mmCIF file of C-alpha atoms in Angstrom:
data_model
loop_
_atom_site.group_PDB
_atom_site.id
_atom_site.type_symbol
_atom_site.label_atom_id
_atom_site.label_comp_id
_atom_site.label_asym_id
_atom_site.label_seq_id
_atom_site.Cartn_x
_atom_site.Cartn_y
_atom_site.Cartn_z
ATOM 1 C CA UNK A 642 100.314 88.545 52.378
ATOM 2 C CA UNK A 643 100.988 85.153 50.879
ATOM 3 C CA UNK A 644 104.546 85.861 49.897
ATOM 4 C CA UNK A 645 105.554 88.032 52.834
ATOM 5 C CA UNK A 646 106.875 87.315 56.295
ATOM 6 C CA UNK A 647 104.108 89.056 58.235
ATOM 7 C CA UNK A 648 102.505 85.826 59.596
ATOM 8 C CA UNK A 649 105.893 84.625 60.803
ATOM 9 C CA UNK A 650 106.617 87.947 62.510
ATOM 10 C CA UNK A 651 103.188 87.969 64.185
ATOM 11 C CA UNK A 652 103.958 84.471 65.454
ATOM 12 C CA UNK A 653 107.249 85.716 66.966
ATOM 13 C CA UNK A 654 105.393 88.686 68.472
ATOM 14 C CA UNK A 655 102.951 86.268 70.102
ATOM 15 C CA UNK A 656 105.865 84.299 71.564
ATOM 16 C CA UNK A 657 107.274 87.501 73.065
ATOM 17 C CA UNK A 658 103.935 88.283 74.707
ATOM 18 C CA UNK A 659 103.626 84.738 76.046
ATOM 19 C CA UNK A 660 107.149 84.876 77.475
ATOM 20 C CA UNK A 661 106.323 88.210 79.105
ATOM 21 C CA UNK A 662 103.354 86.644 80.882
ATOM 22 C CA UNK A 663 100.323 87.220 78.648
ATOM 23 C CA UNK A 664 98.190 84.094 78.002
ATOM 24 C CA UNK A 665 98.645 84.038 74.210
ATOM 25 C CA UNK A 666 97.943 80.686 72.564
ATOM 26 C CA UNK A 667 98.134 79.400 68.971
ATOM 27 C CA UNK A 668 94.456 80.154 68.358
ATOM 28 C CA UNK A 669 94.977 83.810 69.268
ATOM 29 C CA UNK A 670 98.013 84.041 66.986
ATOM 30 C CA UNK A 671 95.926 82.682 64.086
ATOM 31 C CA UNK A 672 93.218 85.233 64.855
ATOM 32 C CA UNK A 673 95.871 87.980 64.901
ATOM 33 C CA UNK A 674 97.132 86.917 61.465
ATOM 34 C CA UNK A 675 93.571 86.896 60.154
ATOM 35 C CA UNK A 676 92.878 90.311 61.680
ATOM 36 C CA UNK A 677 96.066 91.774 60.177
ATOM 37 C CA UNK A 678 95.033 90.573 56.729
ATOM 38 C CA UNK A 679 91.753 92.463 57.045
ATOM 39 C CA UNK A 680 93.310 95.895 57.687
ATOM 40 C CA UNK A 681 95.819 98.164 56.006
ATOM 41 C CA UNK A 682 99.112 97.196 57.647
ATOM 42 C CA UNK A 683 100.652 100.433 56.417
ATOM 43 C CA UNK A 684 98.387 102.269 58.855
ATOM 44 C CA UNK A 685 100.041 101.793 62.231
ATOM 45 C CA UNK A 686 96.850 102.540 64.207
ATOM 46 C CA UNK A 687 94.822 99.958 62.276
ATOM 47 C CA UNK A 688 97.552 97.362 62.651
ATOM 48 C CA UNK A 689 97.851 98.094 66.392
ATOM 49 C CA UNK A 690 94.155 97.671 67.122
ATOM 50 C CA UNK A 691 93.877 94.584 64.919
ATOM 51 C CA UNK A 692 96.528 92.811 66.983
ATOM 52 C CA UNK A 693 95.089 94.264 70.188
ATOM 53 C CA UNK A 694 91.643 92.830 69.442
ATOM 54 C CA UNK A 695 93.079 89.355 68.863
ATOM 55 C CA UNK A 696 95.764 89.136 71.573
ATOM 56 C CA UNK A 697 94.434 91.146 74.535
ATOM 57 C CA UNK A 698 91.629 89.693 76.663
ATOM 58 C CA UNK A 699 91.804 91.743 79.850
ATOM 59 C CA UNK A 700 92.118 95.411 80.620
ATOM 60 C CA UNK A 701 95.194 94.781 82.765
ATOM 61 C CA UNK A 702 97.065 93.315 79.777
ATOM 62 C CA UNK A 703 96.854 96.486 77.691
ATOM 63 C CA UNK A 704 99.901 98.251 79.149
ATOM 64 C CA UNK A 705 102.237 95.309 78.574
ATOM 65 C CA UNK A 706 100.873 94.803 75.047
ATOM 66 C CA UNK A 707 101.337 98.490 74.256
ATOM 67 C CA UNK A 708 104.973 98.445 75.358
ATOM 68 C CA UNK A 709 105.682 95.215 73.491
ATOM 69 C CA UNK A 710 104.055 96.498 70.295
ATOM 70 C CA UNK A 711 105.982 99.756 70.176
ATOM 71 C CA UNK A 712 109.294 97.959 70.784
ATOM 72 C CA UNK A 713 108.802 94.910 68.579
ATOM 73 C CA UNK A 714 107.355 96.892 65.643
ATOM 74 C CA UNK A 715 109.414 100.032 66.277
ATOM 75 C CA UNK A 716 111.179 100.286 62.859
ATOM 76 C CA UNK A 717 109.509 103.318 61.188
ATOM 77 C CA UNK A 718 109.838 101.810 57.705
ATOM 78 C CA UNK A 719 108.888 98.353 58.823
ATOM 79 C CA UNK A 720 105.194 98.589 57.999
ATOM 80 C CA UNK A 721 105.969 99.688 54.436
ATOM 81 C CA UNK A 722 108.147 96.693 53.601
ATOM 82 C CA UNK A 723 107.082 94.008 56.094
ATOM 83 C CA UNK A 724 105.561 92.036 53.236
ATOM 84 C CA UNK A 725 109.021 91.086 52.035
ATOM 85 C CA UNK A 726 111.475 91.785 54.838
ATOM 86 C CA UNK A 727 112.221 89.912 58.030
ATOM 87 C CA UNK A 728 112.252 91.870 61.228
ATOM 88 C CA UNK A 729 115.663 91.704 62.892
ATOM 89 C CA UNK A 730 115.976 90.563 66.494
ATOM 90 C CA UNK A 731 115.046 93.365 68.839
ATOM 91 C CA UNK A 732 117.134 94.396 71.811
ATOM 92 C CA UNK A 733 115.992 96.708 74.560
ATOM 93 C CA UNK A 734 117.740 100.071 74.613
ATOM 94 C CA UNK A 735 117.214 102.492 77.452
ATOM 95 C CA UNK A 736 117.643 105.771 75.627
ATOM 96 C CA UNK A 737 116.576 109.235 76.623
ATOM 97 C CA UNK A 738 113.666 109.142 74.166
ATOM 98 C CA UNK A 739 112.000 106.300 76.087
ATOM 99 C CA UNK A 740 110.414 108.131 78.987
ATOM 100 C CA UNK A 741 108.188 105.272 80.152
ATOM 101 C CA UNK A 742 110.119 102.435 81.828
ATOM 102 C CA UNK A 743 109.712 98.968 80.377
ATOM 103 C CA UNK A 744 108.147 96.145 82.309
ATOM 104 C CA UNK A 745 110.824 93.765 83.576
ATOM 105 C CA UNK A 746 109.138 90.698 82.121
ATOM 106 C CA UNK A 747 108.884 92.408 78.731
ATOM 107 C CA UNK A 748 112.558 93.374 78.800
ATOM 108 C CA UNK A 749 113.470 89.806 79.675
ATOM 109 C CA UNK A 750 111.271 88.435 76.879
ATOM 110 C CA UNK A 751 112.802 90.734 74.244
ATOM 111 C CA UNK A 752 116.388 90.077 75.309
ATOM 112 C CA UNK A 753 117.935 87.275 73.234
ATOM 113 C CA UNK A 754 118.866 84.270 75.342
ATOM 114 C CA UNK A 755 122.313 82.767 75.159
ATOM 115 C CA UNK A 756 122.360 79.295 73.651
ATOM 116 C CA UNK A 757 125.378 78.027 75.468
ATOM 117 C CA UNK A 758 127.771 78.730 78.268
ATOM 118 C CA UNK A 759 130.829 80.802 77.612
ATOM 119 C CA UNK A 760 134.116 79.024 77.900
ATOM 120 C CA UNK A 761 136.277 80.199 80.686
ATOM 121 C CA UNK A 762 139.782 81.267 79.872
ATOM 122 C CA UNK A 763 142.239 79.939 82.407
ATOM 123 C CA UNK A 764 141.630 78.909 85.975
ATOM 124 C CA UNK A 765 141.977 82.311 87.534
ATOM 125 C CA UNK A 766 140.240 82.547 90.881
ATOM 126 C CA UNK A 767 138.085 85.583 91.494
ATOM 127 C CA UNK A 768 137.527 86.760 95.069
ATOM 128 C CA UNK A 769 134.372 88.748 95.759
ATOM 129 C CA UNK A 770 134.242 90.949 98.822
ATOM 130 C CA UNK A 771 130.716 90.975 100.258
ATOM 131 C CA UNK A 772 131.297 93.910 102.559
ATOM 132 C CA UNK A 773 128.809 96.770 102.264
ATOM 133 C CA UNK A 774 126.558 94.620 100.005
ATOM 134 C CA UNK A 775 123.191 93.005 100.574
ATOM 135 C CA UNK A 776 121.924 89.558 99.733
ATOM 136 C CA UNK A 777 119.739 89.020 96.693
ATOM 137 C CA UNK A 778 117.513 86.914 98.927
ATOM 138 C CA UNK A 779 116.666 89.968 101.000
ATOM 139 C CA UNK A 780 115.715 91.857 97.839
ATOM 140 C CA UNK A 781 113.606 88.936 96.645
ATOM 141 C CA UNK A 782 111.756 88.681 99.962
ATOM 142 C CA UNK A 783 110.586 92.298 99.773
ATOM 143 C CA UNK A 784 109.798 92.287 96.043
ATOM 144 C CA UNK A 785 106.197 92.421 94.864
ATOM 145 C CA UNK A 786 105.031 89.298 93.016
ATOM 146 C CA UNK A 787 103.657 91.460 90.192
ATOM 147 C CA UNK A 788 107.010 93.143 89.482
ATOM 148 C CA UNK A 789 109.110 89.969 89.494
ATOM 149 C CA UNK A 790 110.813 88.727 86.378
ATOM 150 C CA UNK A 791 110.367 85.123 85.296
ATOM 151 C CA UNK A 792 113.613 84.044 86.981
ATOM 152 C CA UNK A 793 112.633 85.830 90.200
ATOM 153 C CA UNK A 794 109.229 84.175 90.121
ATOM 154 C CA UNK A 795 110.859 80.756 89.917
ATOM 155 C CA UNK A 796 113.103 81.615 92.870
ATOM 156 C CA UNK A 797 110.075 82.817 94.849
ATOM 157 C CA UNK A 798 108.211 79.591 94.072
ATOM 158 C CA UNK A 799 111.148 77.556 95.382
ATOM 159 C CA UNK A 800 111.173 79.666 98.543
ATOM 160 C CA UNK A 801 107.437 79.194 99.055
ATOM 161 C CA UNK A 802 107.815 75.432 98.675
ATOM 162 C CA UNK A 803 109.937 75.473 101.860
ATOM 163 C CA UNK A 804 107.556 77.633 103.883
ATOM 164 C CA UNK A 805 105.674 76.232 106.856
ATOM 165 C CA UNK A 806 102.581 77.539 108.578
ATOM 166 C CA UNK A 807 102.793 76.580 112.285
ATOM 167 C CA UNK A 808 99.295 77.169 113.662
ATOM 168 C CA UNK A 809 99.056 77.636 117.400
ATOM 169 C CA UNK A 810 97.718 74.390 118.983
ATOM 170 C CA UNK A 811 94.280 74.635 120.568
ATOM 171 C CA UNK A 812 92.580 72.341 123.128
ATOM 172 C CA UNK A 813 90.779 69.387 121.578
ATOM 173 C CA UNK A 814 87.911 67.326 122.973
ATOM 174 C CA UNK A 815 89.997 64.236 123.642
ATOM 175 C CA UNK A 816 92.292 63.557 126.607
ATOM 176 C CA UNK A 817 95.492 61.554 126.899
ATOM 177 C CA UNK A 818 97.484 60.118 129.800
ATOM 178 C CA UNK A 819 99.926 62.530 131.360
ATOM 179 C CA UNK A 820 101.800 62.203 134.695
ATOM 180 C CA UNK A 821 101.072 65.840 135.614
ATOM 181 C CA UNK A 822 97.514 65.977 134.328
ATOM 182 C CA UNK A 823 94.845 67.723 136.367
ATOM 183 C CA UNK A 824 92.086 65.170 135.832
ATOM 184 C CA UNK A 825 92.232 61.621 137.211
ATOM 185 C CA UNK A 826 91.692 58.831 134.705
ATOM 186 C CA UNK A 827 89.631 56.251 136.572
ATOM 187 C CA UNK A 828 89.511 53.769 133.742
ATOM 188 C CA UNK A 829 93.312 53.696 133.396
ATOM 189 C CA UNK A 830 93.646 53.545 137.192
ATOM 190 C CA UNK A 831 91.389 50.452 137.413
ATOM 191 C CA UNK A 832 93.246 48.728 134.587
ATOM 192 C CA UNK A 833 96.511 49.307 136.419
ATOM 193 C CA UNK A 834 95.008 47.965 139.680
ATOM 194 C CA UNK A 835 93.925 44.752 137.937
ATOM 195 C CA UNK A 836 97.503 44.091 136.850
ATOM 196 C CA UNK A 837 98.733 44.236 140.472
ATOM 197 C CA UNK A 838 95.754 42.394 141.986
ATOM 198 C CA UNK A 839 94.625 45.470 143.864
ATOM 199 C CA UNK A 840 97.542 45.436 146.295
ATOM 200 C CA UNK A 841 98.908 48.677 144.895
ATOM 201 C CA UNK A 842 96.769 51.296 143.163
ATOM 202 C CA UNK A 843 98.527 54.138 141.358
ATOM 203 C CA UNK A 844 96.326 57.047 140.423
ATOM 204 C CA UNK A 845 96.577 57.767 136.701
ATOM 205 C CA UNK A 846 96.035 61.262 135.425
ATOM 206 C CA UNK A 847 95.162 62.721 132.036
ATOM 207 C CA UNK A 848 95.472 66.036 130.229
ATOM 208 C CA UNK A 849 93.447 67.538 127.422
ATOM 209 C CA UNK A 850 94.987 66.924 124.021
ATOM 210 C CA UNK A 851 96.167 69.986 122.104
ATOM 211 C CA UNK A 852 96.595 70.000 118.341
ATOM 212 C CA UNK A 853 96.713 72.615 115.547
ATOM 213 C CA UNK A 854 93.242 73.549 114.260
ATOM 214 C CA UNK A 855 92.110 72.849 110.695
ATOM 215 C CA UNK A 856 93.132 75.398 108.077
ATOM 216 C CA UNK A 857 90.776 76.558 105.315
ATOM 217 C CA UNK A 858 92.105 78.723 102.457
ATOM 218 C CA UNK A 859 89.612 80.511 100.191
ATOM 219 C CA UNK A 860 91.473 82.252 97.347
ATOM 220 C CA UNK A 861 90.190 84.709 94.745
ATOM 221 C CA UNK A 862 91.272 83.864 91.156
ATOM 222 C CA UNK A 863 89.518 86.702 89.314
ATOM 223 C CA UNK A 864 91.216 88.855 86.708
ATOM 224 C CA UNK A 865 92.352 91.479 89.213
ATOM 225 C CA UNK A 866 93.999 88.751 91.333
ATOM 226 C CA UNK A 867 95.452 86.652 88.496
ATOM 227 C CA UNK A 868 99.143 87.425 89.058
ATOM 228 C CA UNK A 869 98.980 86.931 92.829
ATOM 229 C CA UNK A 870 96.687 83.890 92.857
ATOM 230 C CA UNK A 871 98.975 81.949 90.523
ATOM 231 C CA UNK A 872 101.906 82.599 92.850
ATOM 232 C CA UNK A 873 99.915 81.905 96.009
ATOM 233 C CA UNK A 874 98.842 78.537 94.623
ATOM 234 C CA UNK A 875 102.423 77.375 95.213
ATOM 235 C CA UNK A 876 102.137 78.540 98.816
ATOM 236 C CA UNK A 877 98.832 76.681 99.188
ATOM 237 C CA UNK A 878 100.425 73.544 97.732
ATOM 238 C CA UNK A 879 103.290 73.704 100.229
ATOM 239 C CA UNK A 880 100.925 74.158 103.179
ATOM 240 C CA UNK A 881 98.599 71.375 102.020
ATOM 241 C CA UNK A 882 101.436 68.861 101.774
ATOM 242 C CA UNK A 883 103.053 69.915 105.054
ATOM 243 C CA UNK A 884 100.159 69.235 107.434
ATOM 244 C CA UNK A 885 96.840 67.447 107.672
ATOM 245 C CA UNK A 886 93.361 68.962 107.810
ATOM 246 C CA UNK A 887 93.997 71.654 105.197
ATOM 247 C CA UNK A 888 91.190 72.509 102.779
ATOM 248 C CA UNK A 889 91.664 74.805 99.776
ATOM 249 C CA UNK A 890 88.989 76.522 97.692
ATOM 250 C CA UNK A 891 89.230 78.822 94.678
ATOM 251 C CA UNK A 892 86.539 81.217 93.548
ATOM 252 C CA UNK A 893 85.847 83.691 90.803
ATOM 253 C CA UNK A 894 82.260 83.540 89.682
ATOM 254 C CA UNK A 895 81.847 80.134 91.380
ATOM 255 C CA UNK A 896 83.449 78.134 94.173
ATOM 256 C CA UNK A 897 85.704 75.138 93.450
ATOM 257 C CA UNK A 898 87.239 72.723 95.951
ATOM 258 C CA UNK A 899 90.830 71.974 94.893
ATOM 259 C CA UNK A 900 92.017 70.203 98.048
ATOM 260 C CA UNK A 901 92.357 66.830 96.358
ATOM 261 C CA UNK A 902 94.348 68.272 93.452
ATOM 262 C CA UNK A 903 96.767 70.117 95.750
ATOM 263 C CA UNK A 904 97.434 66.902 97.708
ATOM 264 C CA UNK A 905 99.672 65.737 94.866
ATOM 265 C CA UNK A 906 103.309 65.808 95.936
ATOM 266 C CA UNK A 907 104.589 67.111 92.608
ATOM 267 C CA UNK A 908 103.699 70.777 92.256
ATOM 268 C CA UNK A 909 103.434 70.640 88.450
ATOM 269 C CA UNK A 910 101.022 67.717 88.606
ATOM 270 C CA UNK A 911 99.012 69.468 91.312
ATOM 271 C CA UNK A 912 98.705 72.742 89.393
ATOM 272 C CA UNK A 913 97.826 70.897 86.196
ATOM 273 C CA UNK A 914 95.008 69.198 88.079
ATOM 274 C CA UNK A 915 93.827 72.548 89.438
ATOM 275 C CA UNK A 916 93.880 74.089 85.955
ATOM 276 C CA UNK A 917 91.772 71.212 84.625
ATOM 277 C CA UNK A 918 89.242 71.533 87.444
ATOM 278 C CA UNK A 919 88.718 75.303 87.682
ATOM 279 C CA UNK A 920 86.681 76.850 84.878
ATOM 280 C CA UNK A 921 86.534 80.522 85.868
ATOM 281 C CA UNK A 922 90.183 81.633 85.801
ATOM 282 C CA UNK A 923 90.737 85.379 85.423
ATOM 283 C CA UNK A 924 87.042 86.148 85.151
ATOM 284 C CA UNK A 925 84.717 88.223 87.284
ATOM 285 C CA UNK A 926 84.353 88.085 91.057
ATOM 286 C CA UNK A 927 81.235 87.099 92.978
ATOM 287 C CA UNK A 928 82.426 86.988 96.570
ATOM 288 C CA UNK A 929 78.983 86.897 98.158
ATOM 289 C CA UNK A 930 77.684 84.083 95.950
ATOM 290 C CA UNK A 931 80.878 82.055 96.428
ATOM 291 C CA UNK A 932 80.773 82.405 100.211
ATOM 292 C CA UNK A 933 77.090 81.469 100.152
ATOM 293 C CA UNK A 934 77.999 78.236 98.377
ATOM 294 C CA UNK A 935 80.768 77.582 100.899
ATOM 295 C CA UNK A 936 78.507 78.186 103.910
ATOM 296 C CA UNK A 937 75.752 76.011 102.500
ATOM 297 C CA UNK A 938 77.791 73.056 101.213
ATOM 298 C CA UNK A 939 81.176 73.013 102.954
ATOM 299 C CA UNK A 940 81.147 74.880 106.264
ATOM 300 C CA UNK A 941 79.901 71.962 108.380
ATOM 301 C CA UNK A 942 82.423 69.623 106.764
ATOM 302 C CA UNK A 943 85.611 71.661 107.121
ATOM 303 C CA UNK A 944 85.029 74.266 109.855
ATOM 304 C CA UNK A 945 84.817 71.874 112.783
ATOM 305 C CA UNK A 946 87.126 71.994 115.814
ATOM 306 C CA UNK A 947 87.849 75.717 115.592
ATOM 307 C CA UNK A 948 89.191 76.066 112.057
ATOM 308 C CA UNK A 949 91.286 79.053 110.936
ATOM 309 C CA UNK A 950 90.145 80.606 107.646
ATOM 310 C CA UNK A 951 92.388 82.567 105.260
ATOM 311 C CA UNK A 952 90.386 84.652 102.786
ATOM 312 C CA UNK A 953 92.649 85.857 99.963
ATOM 313 C CA UNK A 954 90.962 88.560 97.894
ATOM 314 C CA UNK A 955 91.248 92.204 96.885
ATOM 315 C CA UNK A 956 87.613 92.858 97.863
ATOM 316 C CA UNK A 957 86.541 93.876 94.341
ATOM 317 C CA UNK A 958 83.100 92.347 93.792
ATOM 318 C CA UNK A 959 81.134 92.284 90.559
ATOM 319 C CA UNK A 960 77.866 92.113 92.517
ATOM 320 C CA UNK A 961 78.743 95.301 94.467
ATOM 321 C CA UNK A 962 78.750 93.433 97.771
ATOM 322 C CA UNK A 963 75.210 92.075 97.424
ATOM 323 C CA UNK A 964 74.598 89.557 100.205
ATOM 324 C CA UNK A 965 78.264 89.620 101.191
ATOM 325 C CA UNK A 966 77.793 91.076 104.673
ATOM 326 C CA UNK A 967 75.452 88.246 105.727
ATOM 327 C CA UNK A 968 77.667 85.489 104.324
ATOM 328 C CA UNK A 969 80.933 86.814 105.771
ATOM 329 C CA UNK A 970 79.235 87.270 109.151
ATOM 330 C CA UNK A 971 78.089 83.655 109.092
ATOM 331 C CA UNK A 972 81.582 82.500 108.104
ATOM 332 C CA UNK A 973 83.142 84.565 110.893
ATOM 333 C CA UNK A 974 80.835 83.034 113.488
ATOM 334 C CA UNK A 975 81.598 79.502 112.232
ATOM 335 C CA UNK A 976 85.392 79.629 112.572
ATOM 336 C CA UNK A 977 87.890 80.390 115.304
ATOM 337 C CA UNK A 978 89.835 83.015 113.384
ATOM 338 C CA UNK A 979 89.183 84.764 110.055
ATOM 339 C CA UNK A 980 92.165 86.431 108.366
ATOM 340 C CA UNK A 981 91.715 88.577 105.258
ATOM 341 C CA UNK A 982 94.800 88.710 103.016
ATOM 342 C CA UNK A 983 94.634 91.570 100.520
ATOM 343 C CA UNK A 984 97.451 92.269 97.995
ATOM 344 C CA UNK A 985 96.223 95.874 97.659
ATOM 345 C CA UNK A 986 97.605 96.612 101.118
ATOM 346 C CA UNK A 987 100.993 96.958 99.436
ATOM 347 C CA UNK A 988 99.915 100.527 98.621
ATOM 348 C CA UNK A 989 100.312 102.981 101.481
ATOM 349 C CA UNK A 990 97.346 105.027 100.269
ATOM 350 C CA UNK A 991 94.970 102.066 100.040
ATOM 351 C CA UNK A 992 91.615 102.406 101.790
ATOM 352 C CA UNK A 993 88.843 99.760 101.741
ATOM 353 C CA UNK A 994 86.222 101.961 100.119
ATOM 354 C CA UNK A 995 84.612 99.499 97.696
ATOM 355 C CA UNK A 996 81.304 97.965 98.703
ATOM 356 C CA UNK A 997 82.854 94.521 98.937
ATOM 357 C CA UNK A 998 85.648 95.721 101.215
ATOM 358 C CA UNK A 999 83.230 97.702 103.387
ATOM 359 C CA UNK A 1000 81.107 94.574 103.852
ATOM 360 C CA UNK A 1001 84.118 92.384 104.689
ATOM 361 C CA UNK A 1002 85.974 94.645 107.074
ATOM 362 C CA UNK A 1003 83.738 94.483 110.207
ATOM 363 C CA UNK A 1004 83.733 90.671 110.212
ATOM 364 C CA UNK A 1005 87.421 89.756 109.936
ATOM 365 C CA UNK A 1006 89.842 89.268 112.813
ATOM 366 C CA UNK A 1007 92.993 90.324 110.981
ATOM 367 C CA UNK A 1008 93.700 92.353 107.858
ATOM 368 C CA UNK A 1009 97.087 91.628 106.265
ATOM 369 C CA UNK A 1010 98.911 92.068 102.936
ATOM 370 C CA UNK A 1011 99.857 89.115 100.749
ATOM 371 C CA UNK A 1012 102.019 90.457 97.929
ATOM 372 C CA UNK A 1013 105.560 89.203 98.652
ATOM 373 C CA UNK A 1014 107.512 86.610 100.618
ATOM 374 C CA UNK A 1015 107.901 88.858 103.650
ATOM 375 C CA UNK A 1016 104.130 89.215 104.012
ATOM 376 C CA UNK A 1017 103.694 85.424 103.913
ATOM 377 C CA UNK A 1018 106.363 84.926 106.567
ATOM 378 C CA UNK A 1019 104.717 87.578 108.750
ATOM 379 C CA UNK A 1020 101.483 85.644 108.361
ATOM 380 C CA UNK A 1021 103.170 82.458 109.574
ATOM 381 C CA UNK A 1022 104.496 84.285 112.640
ATOM 382 C CA UNK A 1023 101.083 85.789 113.397
ATOM 383 C CA UNK A 1024 99.271 82.454 113.169
ATOM 384 C CA UNK A 1025 101.802 80.852 115.499
ATOM 385 C CA UNK A 1026 101.125 83.239 118.382
ATOM 386 C CA UNK A 1027 98.104 83.943 120.549
ATOM 387 C CA UNK A 1028 95.619 86.111 118.621
ATOM 388 C CA UNK A 1029 95.043 89.627 119.900
ATOM 389 C CA UNK A 1030 91.773 90.431 121.625
ATOM 390 C CA UNK A 1031 91.059 93.325 119.331
ATOM 391 C CA UNK A 1032 91.015 92.925 115.569
ATOM 392 C CA UNK A 1033 94.639 93.176 114.415
ATOM 393 C CA UNK A 1034 95.043 95.585 111.508
ATOM 394 C CA UNK A 1035 91.256 96.142 111.377
ATOM 395 C CA UNK A 1036 90.321 98.608 114.105
ATOM 396 C CA UNK A 1037 92.170 101.508 112.518
ATOM 397 C CA UNK A 1038 90.449 100.848 109.206
ATOM 398 C CA UNK A 1039 86.993 100.698 110.773
ATOM 399 C CA UNK A 1040 87.442 104.204 112.152
ATOM 400 C CA UNK A 1041 87.947 105.502 108.600
ATOM 401 C CA UNK A 1042 84.861 103.885 107.087
#
């Protein structure tokens, strides 16, 4: 072990996993090296599970790790001579023997990156005919966040930074002067009469002020929502910096207010502040307990003046929906409009059969997907129009429960 290249190759393997999207840090790489030294590396099964125990933290990471392991360590004689040989750079080959398709992020991580730009030969102009083709933007808009490559994720983040959420204005308590207002403003009328000495009195009128309601976003950051919540944080940052009276909360096993952190103009600074504040990333989900904390500590502060609430969650609850029905009912009665955004709606065969989903469904006004750019734009359109009298996207689900 001391004279071989195994530690170096495990380090490169950790970099591949981190590039592909797995949260692999230096401490996990050191644990993987220590675990590999404790097993017989000539036994492929022992070597596999040693690295698996050190580098995989969540059940959802197993498939990507399995694909990366069998590609990175695919040389059949590698385990016999890895103590003295260096593993060559791997390239992804799509042969007939590989029946299972590779994850796009894994393929991108294993593909060697070019270090420089190729020099162009000559100044020949190339004309591209766009007839009978489609725009890559259209493909990106309909693509699921979970299946995007790293480059596509960056493009989606830039698109979300330009999104706006125009909430439909609602009547406020205050009035303002308006020439065609229905109510007379006696105070303004008397002030005008004093300026003319009472010789001429013009009746002033006023109209009720209309302004967009407050927006409250409550987002699930548990392990099952990790890929979507990290992308939707960019959407929450764009909305928070575009308008006033926006309040953002994240929850896994506890509730955290991240409104102040997302107020930062720079998205990297904002997300760094969120990462330093939230302590339960990619953990379990306690929806009922988190909503209880919100109703007890924050509802009176942020739900005034007919707020609109966006609840982003897949409905999977570690507490099996305990106390969730009471808390979501209270939240629904405290706001003007409650919209449940569920990434699992991307599946045509999805049905809200879990206890958490069954408790949530009767108390939401709208049930919508939130897995790609198109779904977010549809949400913006829906919030900008008059809400339907019956629960949009909910009634048909209630008949199945």
